[in-house]
XYZ file of C-alpha atoms in Angstrom:
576
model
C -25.816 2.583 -3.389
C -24.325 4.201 0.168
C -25.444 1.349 2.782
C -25.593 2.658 6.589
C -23.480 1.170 8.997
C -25.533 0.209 12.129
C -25.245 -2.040 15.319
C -24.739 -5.036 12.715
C -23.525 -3.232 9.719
C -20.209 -2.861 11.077
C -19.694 -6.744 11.597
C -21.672 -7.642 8.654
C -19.477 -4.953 6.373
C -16.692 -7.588 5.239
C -19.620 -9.445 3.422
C -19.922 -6.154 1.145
C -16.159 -6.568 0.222
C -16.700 -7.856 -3.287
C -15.193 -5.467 -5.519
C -18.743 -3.796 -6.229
C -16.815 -0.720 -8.439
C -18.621 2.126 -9.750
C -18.999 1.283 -13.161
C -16.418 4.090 -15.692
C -15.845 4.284 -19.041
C -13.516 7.165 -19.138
C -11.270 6.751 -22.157
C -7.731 7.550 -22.465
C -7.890 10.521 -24.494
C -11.180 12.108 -22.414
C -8.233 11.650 -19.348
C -6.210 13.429 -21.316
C -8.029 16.481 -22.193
C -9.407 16.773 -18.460
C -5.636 17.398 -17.304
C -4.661 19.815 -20.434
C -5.777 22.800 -18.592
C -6.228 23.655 -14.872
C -9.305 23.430 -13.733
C -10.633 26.289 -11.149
C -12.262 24.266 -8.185
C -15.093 25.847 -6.501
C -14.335 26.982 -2.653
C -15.030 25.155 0.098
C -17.432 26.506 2.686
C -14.258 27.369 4.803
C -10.493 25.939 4.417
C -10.854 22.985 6.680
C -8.184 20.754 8.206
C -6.987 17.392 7.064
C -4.855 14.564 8.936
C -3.967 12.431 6.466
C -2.857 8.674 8.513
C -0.918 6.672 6.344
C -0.093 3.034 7.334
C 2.439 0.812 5.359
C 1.279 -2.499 4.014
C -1.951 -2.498 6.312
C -4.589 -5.238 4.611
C -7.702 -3.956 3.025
C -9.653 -5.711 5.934
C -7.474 -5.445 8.468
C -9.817 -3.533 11.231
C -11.945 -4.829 13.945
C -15.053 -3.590 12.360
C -14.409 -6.370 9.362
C -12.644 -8.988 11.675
C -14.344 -9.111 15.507
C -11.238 -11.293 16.625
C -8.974 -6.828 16.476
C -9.142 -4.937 18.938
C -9.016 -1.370 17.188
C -11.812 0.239 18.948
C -10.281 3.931 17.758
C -10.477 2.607 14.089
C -13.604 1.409 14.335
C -14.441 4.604 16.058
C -13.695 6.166 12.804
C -16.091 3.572 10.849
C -19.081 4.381 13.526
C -18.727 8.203 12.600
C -17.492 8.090 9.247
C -17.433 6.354 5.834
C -15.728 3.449 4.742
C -14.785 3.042 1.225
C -14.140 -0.692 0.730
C -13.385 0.034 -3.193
C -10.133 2.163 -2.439
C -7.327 0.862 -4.913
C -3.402 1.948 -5.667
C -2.305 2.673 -8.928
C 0.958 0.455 -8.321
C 1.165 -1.752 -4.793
C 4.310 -0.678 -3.737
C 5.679 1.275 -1.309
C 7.671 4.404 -2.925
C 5.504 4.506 -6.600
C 2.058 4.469 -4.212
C 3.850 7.309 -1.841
C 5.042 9.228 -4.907
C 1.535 8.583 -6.635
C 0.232 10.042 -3.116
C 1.958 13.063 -2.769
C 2.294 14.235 -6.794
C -1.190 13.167 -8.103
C 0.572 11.358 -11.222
C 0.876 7.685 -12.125
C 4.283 5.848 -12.326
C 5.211 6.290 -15.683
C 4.893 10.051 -15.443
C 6.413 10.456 -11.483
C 9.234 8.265 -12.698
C 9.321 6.581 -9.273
C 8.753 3.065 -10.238
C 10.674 0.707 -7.545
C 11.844 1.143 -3.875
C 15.962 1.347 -5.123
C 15.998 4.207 -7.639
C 13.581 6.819 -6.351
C 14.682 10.099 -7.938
C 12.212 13.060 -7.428
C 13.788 15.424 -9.538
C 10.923 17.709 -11.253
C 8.362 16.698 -8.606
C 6.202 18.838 -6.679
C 4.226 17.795 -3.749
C 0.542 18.698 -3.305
C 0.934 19.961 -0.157
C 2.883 22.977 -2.096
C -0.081 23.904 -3.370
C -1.753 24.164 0.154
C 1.140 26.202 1.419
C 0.133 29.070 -0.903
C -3.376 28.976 -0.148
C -2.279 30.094 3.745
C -2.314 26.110 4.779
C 0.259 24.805 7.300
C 1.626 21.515 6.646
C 3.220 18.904 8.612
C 5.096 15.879 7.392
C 5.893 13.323 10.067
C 7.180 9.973 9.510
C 8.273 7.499 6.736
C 8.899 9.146 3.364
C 10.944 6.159 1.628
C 11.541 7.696 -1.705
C 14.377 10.113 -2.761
C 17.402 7.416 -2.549
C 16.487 7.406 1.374
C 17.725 10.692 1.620
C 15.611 12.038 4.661
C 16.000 15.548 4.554
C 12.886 18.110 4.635
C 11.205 18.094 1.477
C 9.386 21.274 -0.252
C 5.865 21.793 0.657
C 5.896 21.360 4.421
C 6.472 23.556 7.594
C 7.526 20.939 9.785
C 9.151 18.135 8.901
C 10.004 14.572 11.214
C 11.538 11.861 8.827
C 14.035 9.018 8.920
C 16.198 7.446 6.109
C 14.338 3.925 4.574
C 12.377 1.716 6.323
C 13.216 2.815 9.564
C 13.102 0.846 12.329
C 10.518 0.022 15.384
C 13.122 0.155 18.034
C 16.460 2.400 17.857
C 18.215 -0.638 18.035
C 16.059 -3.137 16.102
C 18.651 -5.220 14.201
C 16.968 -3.810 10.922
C 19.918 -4.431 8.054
C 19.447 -1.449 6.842
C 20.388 0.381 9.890
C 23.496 -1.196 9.679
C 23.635 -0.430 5.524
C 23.145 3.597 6.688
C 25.363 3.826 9.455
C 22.529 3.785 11.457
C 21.269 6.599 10.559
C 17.656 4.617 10.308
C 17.724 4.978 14.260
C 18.142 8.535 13.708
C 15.129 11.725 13.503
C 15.579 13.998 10.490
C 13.702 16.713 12.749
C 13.786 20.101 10.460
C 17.008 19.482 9.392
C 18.632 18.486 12.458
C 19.421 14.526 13.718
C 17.751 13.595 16.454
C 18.200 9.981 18.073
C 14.898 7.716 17.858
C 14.057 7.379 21.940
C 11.739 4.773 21.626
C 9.205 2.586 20.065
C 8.510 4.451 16.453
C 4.308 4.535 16.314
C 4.592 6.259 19.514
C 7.201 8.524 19.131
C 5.238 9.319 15.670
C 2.608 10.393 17.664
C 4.007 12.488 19.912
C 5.528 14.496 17.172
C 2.336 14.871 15.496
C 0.360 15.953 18.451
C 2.921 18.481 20.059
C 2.725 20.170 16.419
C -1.058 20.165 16.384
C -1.079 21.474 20.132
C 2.068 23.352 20.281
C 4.081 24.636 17.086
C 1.218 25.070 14.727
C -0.290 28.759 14.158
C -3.377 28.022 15.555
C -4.657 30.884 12.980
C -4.243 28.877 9.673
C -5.731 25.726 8.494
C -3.406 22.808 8.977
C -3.175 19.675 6.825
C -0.953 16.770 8.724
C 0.595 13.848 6.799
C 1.292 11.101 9.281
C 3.373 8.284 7.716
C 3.507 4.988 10.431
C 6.128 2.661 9.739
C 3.492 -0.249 10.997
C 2.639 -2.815 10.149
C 5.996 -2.827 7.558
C 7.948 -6.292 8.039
C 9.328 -7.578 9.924
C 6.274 -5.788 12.185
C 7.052 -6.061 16.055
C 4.505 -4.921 18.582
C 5.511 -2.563 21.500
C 5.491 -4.264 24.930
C 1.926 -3.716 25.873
C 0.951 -5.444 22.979
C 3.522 -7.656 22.866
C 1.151 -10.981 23.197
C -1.885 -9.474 22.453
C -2.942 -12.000 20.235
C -0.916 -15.042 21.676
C -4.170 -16.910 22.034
C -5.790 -15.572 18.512
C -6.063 -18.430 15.935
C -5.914 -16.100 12.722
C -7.227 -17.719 9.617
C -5.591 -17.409 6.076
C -7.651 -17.386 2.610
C -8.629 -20.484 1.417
C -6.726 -19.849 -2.114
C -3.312 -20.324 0.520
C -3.880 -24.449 -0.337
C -1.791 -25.943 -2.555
C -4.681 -27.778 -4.238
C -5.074 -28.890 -8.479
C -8.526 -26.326 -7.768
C -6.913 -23.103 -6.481
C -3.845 -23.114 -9.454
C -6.442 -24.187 -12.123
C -6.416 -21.111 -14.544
C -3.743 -19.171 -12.611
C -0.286 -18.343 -14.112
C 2.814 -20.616 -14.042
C 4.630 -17.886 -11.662
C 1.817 -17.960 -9.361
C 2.822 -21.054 -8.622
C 6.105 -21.556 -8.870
C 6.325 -18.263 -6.315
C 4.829 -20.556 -3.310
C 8.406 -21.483 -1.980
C 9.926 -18.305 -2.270
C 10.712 -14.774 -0.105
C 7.294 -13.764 -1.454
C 5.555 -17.067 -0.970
C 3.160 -18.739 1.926
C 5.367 -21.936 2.052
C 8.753 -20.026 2.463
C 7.588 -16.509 3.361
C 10.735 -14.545 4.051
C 12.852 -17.761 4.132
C 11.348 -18.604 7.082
C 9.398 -21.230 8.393
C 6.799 -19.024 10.496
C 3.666 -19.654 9.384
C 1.163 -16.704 8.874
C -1.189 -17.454 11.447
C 1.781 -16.769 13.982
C 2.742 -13.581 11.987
C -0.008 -12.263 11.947
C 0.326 -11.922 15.845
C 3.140 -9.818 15.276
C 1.208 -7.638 12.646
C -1.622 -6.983 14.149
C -0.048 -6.311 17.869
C 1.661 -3.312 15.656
C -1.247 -2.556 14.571
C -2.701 -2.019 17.996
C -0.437 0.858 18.725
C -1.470 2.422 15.580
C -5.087 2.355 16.776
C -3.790 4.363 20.258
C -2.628 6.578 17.593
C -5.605 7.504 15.763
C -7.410 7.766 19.708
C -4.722 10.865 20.305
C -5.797 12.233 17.432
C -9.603 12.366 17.627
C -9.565 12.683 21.069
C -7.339 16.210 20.494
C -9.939 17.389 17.528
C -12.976 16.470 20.057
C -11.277 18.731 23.201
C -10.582 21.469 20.842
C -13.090 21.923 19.387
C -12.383 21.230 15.962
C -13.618 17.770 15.120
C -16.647 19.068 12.375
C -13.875 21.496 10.693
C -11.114 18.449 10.465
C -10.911 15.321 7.625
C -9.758 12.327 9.010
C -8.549 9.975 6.435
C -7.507 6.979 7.447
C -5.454 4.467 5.021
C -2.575 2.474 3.792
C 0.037 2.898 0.790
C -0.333 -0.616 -0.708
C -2.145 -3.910 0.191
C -1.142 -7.281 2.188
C -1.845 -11.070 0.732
C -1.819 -12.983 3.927
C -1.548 -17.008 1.327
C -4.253 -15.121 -1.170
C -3.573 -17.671 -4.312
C -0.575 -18.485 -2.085
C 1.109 -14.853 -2.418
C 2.288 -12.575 0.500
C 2.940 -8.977 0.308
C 2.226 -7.048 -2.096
C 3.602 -6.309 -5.757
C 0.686 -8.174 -8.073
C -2.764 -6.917 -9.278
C -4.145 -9.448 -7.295
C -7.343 -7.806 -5.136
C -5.834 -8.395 -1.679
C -2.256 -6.688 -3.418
C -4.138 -3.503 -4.609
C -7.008 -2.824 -2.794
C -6.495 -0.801 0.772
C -8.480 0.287 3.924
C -10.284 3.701 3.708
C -12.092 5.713 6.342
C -12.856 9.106 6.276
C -14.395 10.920 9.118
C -15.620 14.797 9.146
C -19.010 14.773 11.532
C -21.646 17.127 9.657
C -19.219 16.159 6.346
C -18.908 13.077 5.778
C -21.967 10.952 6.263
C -21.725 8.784 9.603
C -21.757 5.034 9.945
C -22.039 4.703 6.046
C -20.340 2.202 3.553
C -19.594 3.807 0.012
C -19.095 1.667 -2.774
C -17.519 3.807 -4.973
C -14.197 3.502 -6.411
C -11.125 5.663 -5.266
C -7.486 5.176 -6.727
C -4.782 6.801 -4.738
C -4.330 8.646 -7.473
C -7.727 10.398 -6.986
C -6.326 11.772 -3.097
C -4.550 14.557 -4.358
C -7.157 16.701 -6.160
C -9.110 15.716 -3.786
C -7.496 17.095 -0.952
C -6.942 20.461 -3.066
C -10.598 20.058 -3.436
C -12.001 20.599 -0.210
C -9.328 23.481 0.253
C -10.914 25.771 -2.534
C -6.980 25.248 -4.489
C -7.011 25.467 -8.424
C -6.281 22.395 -9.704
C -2.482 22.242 -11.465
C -2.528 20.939 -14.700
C -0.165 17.635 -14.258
C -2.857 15.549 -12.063
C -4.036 12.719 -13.576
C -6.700 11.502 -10.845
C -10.386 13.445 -10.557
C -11.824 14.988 -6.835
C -13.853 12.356 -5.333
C -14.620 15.036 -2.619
C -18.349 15.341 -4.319
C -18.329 11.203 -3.802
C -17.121 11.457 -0.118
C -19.820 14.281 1.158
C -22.273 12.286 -0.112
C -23.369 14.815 -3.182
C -22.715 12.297 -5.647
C -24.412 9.009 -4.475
C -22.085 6.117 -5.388
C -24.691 4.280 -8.054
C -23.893 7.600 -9.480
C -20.455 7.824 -9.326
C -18.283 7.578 -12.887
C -15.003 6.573 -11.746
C -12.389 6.405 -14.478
C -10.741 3.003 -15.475
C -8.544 1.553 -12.903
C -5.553 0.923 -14.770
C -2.743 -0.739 -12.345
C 1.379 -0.952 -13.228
C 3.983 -2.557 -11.364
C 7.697 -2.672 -12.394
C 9.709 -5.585 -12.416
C 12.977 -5.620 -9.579
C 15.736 -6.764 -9.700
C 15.327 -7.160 -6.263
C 12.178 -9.679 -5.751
C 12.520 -11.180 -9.140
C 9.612 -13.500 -8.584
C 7.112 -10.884 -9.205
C 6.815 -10.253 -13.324
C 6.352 -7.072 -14.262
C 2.856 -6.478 -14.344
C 0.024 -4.017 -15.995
C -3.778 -4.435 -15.085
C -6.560 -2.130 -16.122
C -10.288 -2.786 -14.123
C -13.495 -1.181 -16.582
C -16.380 -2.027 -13.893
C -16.507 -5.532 -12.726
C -13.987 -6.735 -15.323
C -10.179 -6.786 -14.247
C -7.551 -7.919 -16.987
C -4.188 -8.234 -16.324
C -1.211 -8.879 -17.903
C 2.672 -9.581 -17.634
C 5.718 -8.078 -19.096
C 9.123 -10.648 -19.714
C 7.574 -13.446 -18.611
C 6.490 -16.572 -20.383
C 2.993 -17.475 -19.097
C -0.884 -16.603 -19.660
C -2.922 -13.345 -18.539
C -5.572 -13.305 -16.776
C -9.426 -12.111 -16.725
C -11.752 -11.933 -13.905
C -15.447 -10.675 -13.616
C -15.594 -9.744 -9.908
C -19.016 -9.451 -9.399
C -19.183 -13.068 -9.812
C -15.925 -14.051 -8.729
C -13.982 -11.437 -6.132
C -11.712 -14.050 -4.829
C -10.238 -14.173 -8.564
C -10.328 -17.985 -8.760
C -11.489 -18.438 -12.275
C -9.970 -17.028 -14.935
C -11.912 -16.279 -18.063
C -9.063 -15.380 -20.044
C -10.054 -18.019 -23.081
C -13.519 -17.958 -22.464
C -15.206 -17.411 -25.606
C -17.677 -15.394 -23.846
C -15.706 -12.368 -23.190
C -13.364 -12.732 -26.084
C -14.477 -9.396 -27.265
C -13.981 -7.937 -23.470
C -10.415 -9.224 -23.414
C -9.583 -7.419 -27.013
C -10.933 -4.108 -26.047
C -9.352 -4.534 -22.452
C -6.043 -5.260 -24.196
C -6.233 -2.337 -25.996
C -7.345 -0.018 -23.503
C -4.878 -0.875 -21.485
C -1.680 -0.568 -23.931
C -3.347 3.193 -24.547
C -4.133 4.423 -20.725
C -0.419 3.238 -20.363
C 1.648 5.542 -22.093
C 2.858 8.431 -20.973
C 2.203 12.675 -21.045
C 4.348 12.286 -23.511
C 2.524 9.366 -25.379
C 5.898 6.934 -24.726
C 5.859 3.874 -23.206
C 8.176 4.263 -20.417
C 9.445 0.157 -20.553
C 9.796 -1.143 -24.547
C 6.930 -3.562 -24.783
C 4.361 -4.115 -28.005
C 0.504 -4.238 -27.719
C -0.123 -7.171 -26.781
C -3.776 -8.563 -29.062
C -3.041 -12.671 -28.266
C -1.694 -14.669 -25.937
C 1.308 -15.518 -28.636
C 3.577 -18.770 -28.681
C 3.266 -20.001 -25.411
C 2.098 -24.189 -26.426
C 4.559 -26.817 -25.141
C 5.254 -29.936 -25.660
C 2.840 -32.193 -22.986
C 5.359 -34.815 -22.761
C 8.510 -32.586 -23.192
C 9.726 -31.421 -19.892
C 8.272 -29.995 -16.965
C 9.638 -26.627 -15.144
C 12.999 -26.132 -14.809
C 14.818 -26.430 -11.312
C 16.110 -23.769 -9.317
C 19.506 -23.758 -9.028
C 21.257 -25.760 -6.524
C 22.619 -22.822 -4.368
C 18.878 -21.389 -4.172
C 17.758 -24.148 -1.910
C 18.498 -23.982 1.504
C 17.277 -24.289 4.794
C 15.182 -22.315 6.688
C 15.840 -19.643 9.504
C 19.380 -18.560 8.744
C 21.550 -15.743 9.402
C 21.931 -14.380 6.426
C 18.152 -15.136 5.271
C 18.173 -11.162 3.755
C 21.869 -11.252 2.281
C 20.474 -11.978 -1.437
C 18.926 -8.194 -1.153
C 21.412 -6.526 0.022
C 23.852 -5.286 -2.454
C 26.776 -7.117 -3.311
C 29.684 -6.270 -2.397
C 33.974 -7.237 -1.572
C 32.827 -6.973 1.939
C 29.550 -9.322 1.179
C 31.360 -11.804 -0.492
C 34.194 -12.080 2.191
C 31.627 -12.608 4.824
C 30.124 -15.669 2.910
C 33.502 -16.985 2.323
C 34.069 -17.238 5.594
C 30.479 -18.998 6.099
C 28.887 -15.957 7.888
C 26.016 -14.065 7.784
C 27.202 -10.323 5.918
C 24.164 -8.671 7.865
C 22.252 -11.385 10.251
C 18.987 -11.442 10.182
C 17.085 -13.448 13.080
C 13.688 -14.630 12.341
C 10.576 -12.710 13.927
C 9.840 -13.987 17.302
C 13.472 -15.508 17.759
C 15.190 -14.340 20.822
C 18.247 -13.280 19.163
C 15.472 -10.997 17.027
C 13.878 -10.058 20.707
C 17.587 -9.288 22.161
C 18.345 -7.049 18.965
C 14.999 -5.199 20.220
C 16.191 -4.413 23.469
C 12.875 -6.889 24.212
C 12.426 -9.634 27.102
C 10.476 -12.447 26.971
């Protein structure tokens, strides 16, 4: 049921974050046959505009509406007049498979772009092709991160304002990967031509993206803008103004972050053991910050974001085209700030997969409303050829939730599909199993692929913090064989394939050991070190004659200063 968001509803909204999902029972081969043919949409009452605001690794609650102690009064602005979606979910939490899944309406296994390293996009097309030939102008500005970090214009867009990789918040930031590129991550793909980044990157985003909308755009044609932020990406460094926003902010962390008997009870050996690693609350990054004092950083780079999104609505307001534009307002992946003791993203874990969602049309899209009913990112696509009147091509594998977002369809009413979730194991982050999920209403399974350890099995309407796992509860035995199932089927491929070798899994197999045999093994010697160094990032980086010199000498082959350091500040071109 669509609650109202009043005086109170907006503060009292991060009670209704329990997972609450639209019940679906969609099966595999009903998916299937929806995508065999296209699918003629019915037109729109008039093409009408979309900006599309994509932020990188933003936390599903991670907007002042949810938590009073942010100051995003042009996000919230967007809740006030708008709809949020608190059941919004990626297929795979990651940043180029969730970008790819994004812009091509497929899953993983069928865009092929399963990890950040090897991101071909041969055979792809982008939905805003699709747009193009229905008379739409399109606009791409910001971080594309797929393609081998090629940042050259991609089909499907007029204008085009990219940047190889990550990128980085300051032209000289320090980022490795600058360094990696030549620099060229301190470099503007602007149409084809290098330009040199200026300044700080959310703003200089921004000012791309409005002197398109007020300047270069044909003023004749429906327009559909895809802003990509870097923020709030690690490492995630504020701009000046907003450079000690939150010095005085006491940020708490979930109460799975303690290392207690109670929160591991149930939970997966590599839950676990991933506590002192780069993905892990007690060594996060290999540093010793803790995430209270990060989360200064993340949310101060959030701020500017927020100025953003005021540009933006304050331009559709003056020109008169606020009731004929879609704001959308999201993130490509999740954030666990300690959730079971996790950080980032990567796992099936609620916090990992689920992401903020506002959409905002006045006279569209009901205002000041919460909608509980479940969108995958996988669902944005057909969506967004939806409300454009665009036929439908027939390699989508997501379904319009346009009728769900107008408020047409209420969202007791709503039959979303199964969520089913895959992540690919890197080489990379190693600490992170390879890992397939699949959500039928208020039960979430999920298992892992080349790892020795248990699944899991969580009813979230009873348990949306994912503390108990009812994986050998007799109970929901039967739930746990049909999930199993389900799961091995929705994951194939168009071309029924399984795109990694791996059996159905129907038990948990020979996992028993010995109770007084021994314990976990250690990590290896050269594994443990201290915290805060140099070359903290190295271990990514690819090796190399030139790495390997470096360490012989005892150096750093690309330092690395720890967030809030003031060799990290100097690197900025910062002061304190």
């Amino acid at each position: 049921m669509m609650k109202r968001l009043g005086r109170r509803g907006l503060l009292a909204a991060s009670a209704l974050l329990v997972t609450g999902a639209a019940h679906g029972t969609t099966s595999a081969l009903a998916q299937s046959s929806a995508i065999s043919k296209p699918v003629k949409a019915q037109p729109a009452r008039k093409p009408r505009n979309v900006v599309f605001i994509l932020l990188d690794d933003l936390r599903y609650d991670g907007m002042g509406f949810l938590q009073p102690e942010l100051k995003t009064p042009n996000i919230d602005r967007l809740a006030r007049g708008g709809t949020y979606f608190p059941n919004t979910v990626v297929t795979s939490s990651l940043c180029s498979p969730s970008r790819a899944t994004i812009l091509t309406g497929e899953t993983a296994r069928n865009h092929g772009v399963v990890d950040n390293a090897n991101s071909s996009e041969a055979g792809l097309t982008f939905f805003p092709a699709y747009l193009q030939k229905a008379g739409y102008q399109t606009a791409f500005i910001g971080k594309w991160h797929m393609g081998n970090d090629v940042d050259s214009p991609r089909p499907g867009f007029d204008k085009w304002v990219s940047f190889r990789g990550q990128g980085s918040y300051y032209p000289s930031s320090g980022d490795p990967d600058a360094a990696i590129q030549g620099g060229e991550t301190t470099m503007w793909n602007v149409d084809g031509k290098k330009v040199a980044q200026q300044g700080y990157i959310t703003d200089e985003l921004t000012d791309y993206a409005m002197t398109w909308l007020q300047k270069e755009r044909d003023p004749s044609k429906p327009f559909f803008l895809y802003l990509s932020h870097k923020a709030v990406h690690s490492d995630p460094l504020p701009p000046p103004r907003y450079r000690h926003l939150y010095d005085k902010t006491d940020f708490k962390i979930p109460a799975s972050a303690a290392n207690t008997l109670e929160n591991y009870r149930g939970k997966p050996m590599w839950v676990y053991n991933q506590r002192n690693t780069w993905h892990g609350i007690d060594f996060f990054y290999n540093s010793d910050m803790k995430m209270a004092e990060y989360l200064r950083f993340y949310y101060g780079a959030l701020a500017a974001v927020d100025d953003s999104v005021g540009c933006i609505l304050d331009y559709l307001k003056k020109s008169g085209l606020e009731k004929d534009t879609l704001v959308v307002f999201t993130a490509d992946n999740g954030f666990q700030i300690g959730d079971h003791g996790l950080i980032d993203k990567r796992t099936a874990y609620q916090a990992s997969v689920r992401v903020p969602m506002l959409m905002y049309e006045p006279g569209t899209v009901p205002a000041g409303a919460i909608n509980n009913g479940r969108i995958r990112n996988l669902d944005y696509a057909p969506t967004f050829l939806d409300l454009a009147g665009v036929e439908r091509p027939p390699q989508f594998e997501g379904v319009s939730a346009w009728p769900l977002i107008t408020g047409k369809v209420a969202d007791g009413d709503w039959k979303a599909p199964d969520f089913t979730y895959e992540y690919y194991w890197e080489w990379a982050y190693p600490m992170t199993p390879g890992t397939f999920a699949i959500q039928r209403g208020d039960l979430k399974y999920i298992q892992y692929y080349g790892v020795y350890d248990t699944d899991e099995l969580y009813d979230l309407s009873r348990d949306p913090d994912e503390m108990r796992n009812l994986i050998d509860d007799p109970a929901y035995l039967s739930a746990k064989v049909e999930l199993r199932k389900v799961l091995y089927q929705q994951l194939a491929n168009r071309d029924g394939r399984h795109a990694i070798p791996f059996g159905e899994r129907n038990a948990i197999g020979s996992v028993r050991r010995n109770r007084a045999g021994p314990g976990a093994a250690p990590f290896p010697n050269s594994w443990l070190v201290e915290p805060n160094r140099l070359d903290r990032k190295d271990n990514v980086l690819p090796d190399s004659l030139e790495k390997q010199r470096a360490h012989d000498m005892g150096k750093a082959f690309m330092p690395f200063p720890v967030l809030g350091s003031s060799e990290a500040d100097t690197n900025a071109g910062l002061k304190h």
